[in-house]
Amino acid sequence: MHGHAAASTDVVDRVSESNVNAIHSSGARMTLKKKLVLAFCALVVLLFVVGAAGVHDTRSINANTRDIATNWMPSVKVLASIRGALNTGRRVEADHLISGDNVKDRGERRKGSPRYATNSQR
């Protein structure tokens, strides 16, 4: 049995050696210098891709900013002035309602109506 185990390990060793030799002979063996050069080139390519994507996105943001500044902002300003005028009108109306005074009463007071005459006027 011991001889059989030694034979099987010899077969495994020969298969492993043949695989290693096949890899080395096919040109797949790379030196450290080649690996470093390849890694550096890959990083340069990735850096270029990221930079190009950044430039593209920056141009897109700039175009959107110009669109907002030229097309949207003038209409927003007009809407803000309309809203301000409406708020002023609402505030005047609310002040008028809270005061309990109405236009008819003010007109009669100005004319000196006896209905609104003070005790000194009667």
Coordinates of C-alpha atoms in Angstrom, one line a residue:
M1 CA 0.0 0.0 0.0
H2 CA 2.8 2.3 0.8
G3 CA 4.1 2.0 -2.7
H4 CA 0.7 2.9 -4.1
A5 CA 0.5 6.1 -2.1
A6 CA 4.0 7.1 -3.3
A7 CA 2.9 6.5 -6.9
S8 CA -0.2 8.7 -6.5
T9 CA 1.8 11.6 -5.1
D10 CA 4.2 11.3 -8.0
V11 CA 1.3 11.6 -10.4
V12 CA 0.0 14.7 -8.6
D13 CA 3.4 16.2 -8.6
R14 CA 3.8 15.6 -12.3
V15 CA 0.3 17.1 -13.1
S16 CA 1.1 20.2 -11.0
E17 CA 4.5 20.6 -12.7
S18 CA 2.9 20.3 -16.1
N19 CA 0.3 23.0 -15.2
V20 CA 2.9 25.4 -13.9
N21 CA 5.1 24.8 -17.0
A22 CA 2.1 25.3 -19.3
I23 CA 1.4 28.6 -17.6
H24 CA 5.0 29.8 -17.8
S25 CA 5.5 28.7 -21.4
S26 CA 2.3 30.4 -22.6
G27 CA 3.7 33.8 -21.7
A28 CA 1.3 34.3 -18.8
R29 CA 4.2 34.9 -16.4
M30 CA 4.4 38.6 -15.7
T31 CA 7.3 40.3 -13.9
L32 CA 6.7 42.8 -11.2
K33 CA 7.7 45.6 -13.5
K34 CA 5.1 44.6 -16.0
K35 CA 2.4 44.3 -13.3
L36 CA 3.2 47.8 -12.0
V37 CA 3.2 49.3 -15.4
L38 CA -0.1 47.7 -16.2
A39 CA -1.6 48.8 -12.9
F40 CA -0.4 52.4 -13.4
C41 CA -1.8 52.5 -17.0
A42 CA -5.2 51.2 -15.7
L43 CA -5.2 53.9 -13.0
V44 CA -4.5 56.6 -15.6
V45 CA -7.3 55.3 -17.8
L46 CA -9.7 55.3 -14.8
L47 CA -8.6 58.8 -13.8
F48 CA -9.3 60.0 -17.4
V49 CA -12.8 58.4 -17.3
V50 CA -13.6 60.0 -14.0
G51 CA -12.3 63.4 -15.2
A52 CA -14.3 63.2 -18.4
A53 CA -17.5 62.3 -16.5
G54 CA -16.9 65.3 -14.1
V55 CA -16.5 67.7 -17.0
H56 CA -19.7 66.4 -18.6
D57 CA -21.6 66.8 -15.4
T58 CA -20.3 70.3 -14.8
R59 CA -21.4 71.3 -18.3
S60 CA -24.8 69.9 -17.7
I61 CA -25.1 71.7 -14.4
N62 CA -24.0 75.0 -16.0
A63 CA -26.7 74.6 -18.8
N64 CA -29.4 74.0 -16.2
T65 CA -28.2 77.0 -14.2
R66 CA -28.4 79.2 -17.2
D67 CA -31.9 77.9 -18.0
I68 CA -33.1 78.7 -14.5
A69 CA -31.5 82.2 -14.6
T70 CA -32.9 83.2 -18.0
N71 CA -36.3 81.4 -18.2
W72 CA -37.5 80.7 -14.7
M73 CA -36.3 83.6 -12.5
P74 CA -38.1 86.4 -14.3
S75 CA -41.4 84.6 -14.0
V76 CA -40.7 83.8 -10.4
K77 CA -40.0 87.5 -9.7
V78 CA -43.3 88.4 -11.3
L79 CA -45.2 85.8 -9.3
A80 CA -43.5 87.1 -6.1
S81 CA -44.7 90.7 -6.8
I82 CA -48.2 89.4 -7.5
R83 CA -48.2 87.4 -4.3
G84 CA -46.9 90.5 -2.4
A85 CA -49.7 92.6 -3.8
L86 CA -52.3 90.0 -2.9
N87 CA -50.9 89.8 0.6
T88 CA -51.0 93.5 1.0
G89 CA -54.7 93.5 -0.2
R90 CA -55.5 90.7 2.3
R91 CA -53.8 92.6 5.1
V92 CA -55.7 95.8 4.4
E93 CA -59.0 93.9 4.2
A94 CA -58.3 92.0 7.4
D95 CA -57.4 95.3 9.2
H96 CA -60.6 96.8 7.9
L97 CA -62.7 93.9 9.1
I98 CA -61.0 93.9 12.5
S99 CA -61.5 97.6 13.1
G100 CA -65.3 97.2 12.7
D101 CA -65.4 100.3 10.5
N102 CA -66.9 100.3 7.1
V103 CA -66.8 102.6 4.1
K104 CA -70.4 103.8 4.5
D105 CA -69.8 104.7 8.2
R106 CA -66.7 106.7 7.3
G107 CA -68.6 108.6 4.6
E108 CA -71.4 109.6 7.0
R109 CA -68.9 110.7 9.6
R110 CA -67.2 113.0 7.2
K111 CA -70.5 114.6 6.2
G112 CA -71.3 115.3 9.8
S113 CA -74.3 112.9 10.0
P114 CA -76.4 113.3 13.1
R115 CA -76.3 109.5 13.6
Y116 CA -72.6 109.7 14.4
A117 CA -72.6 113.1 16.1
T118 CA -70.9 113.3 19.5
N119 CA -72.6 114.7 22.5
S120 CA -71.0 118.0 22.0
Q121 CA -72.5 118.3 18.5
R122 CA -76.1 117.5 19.5

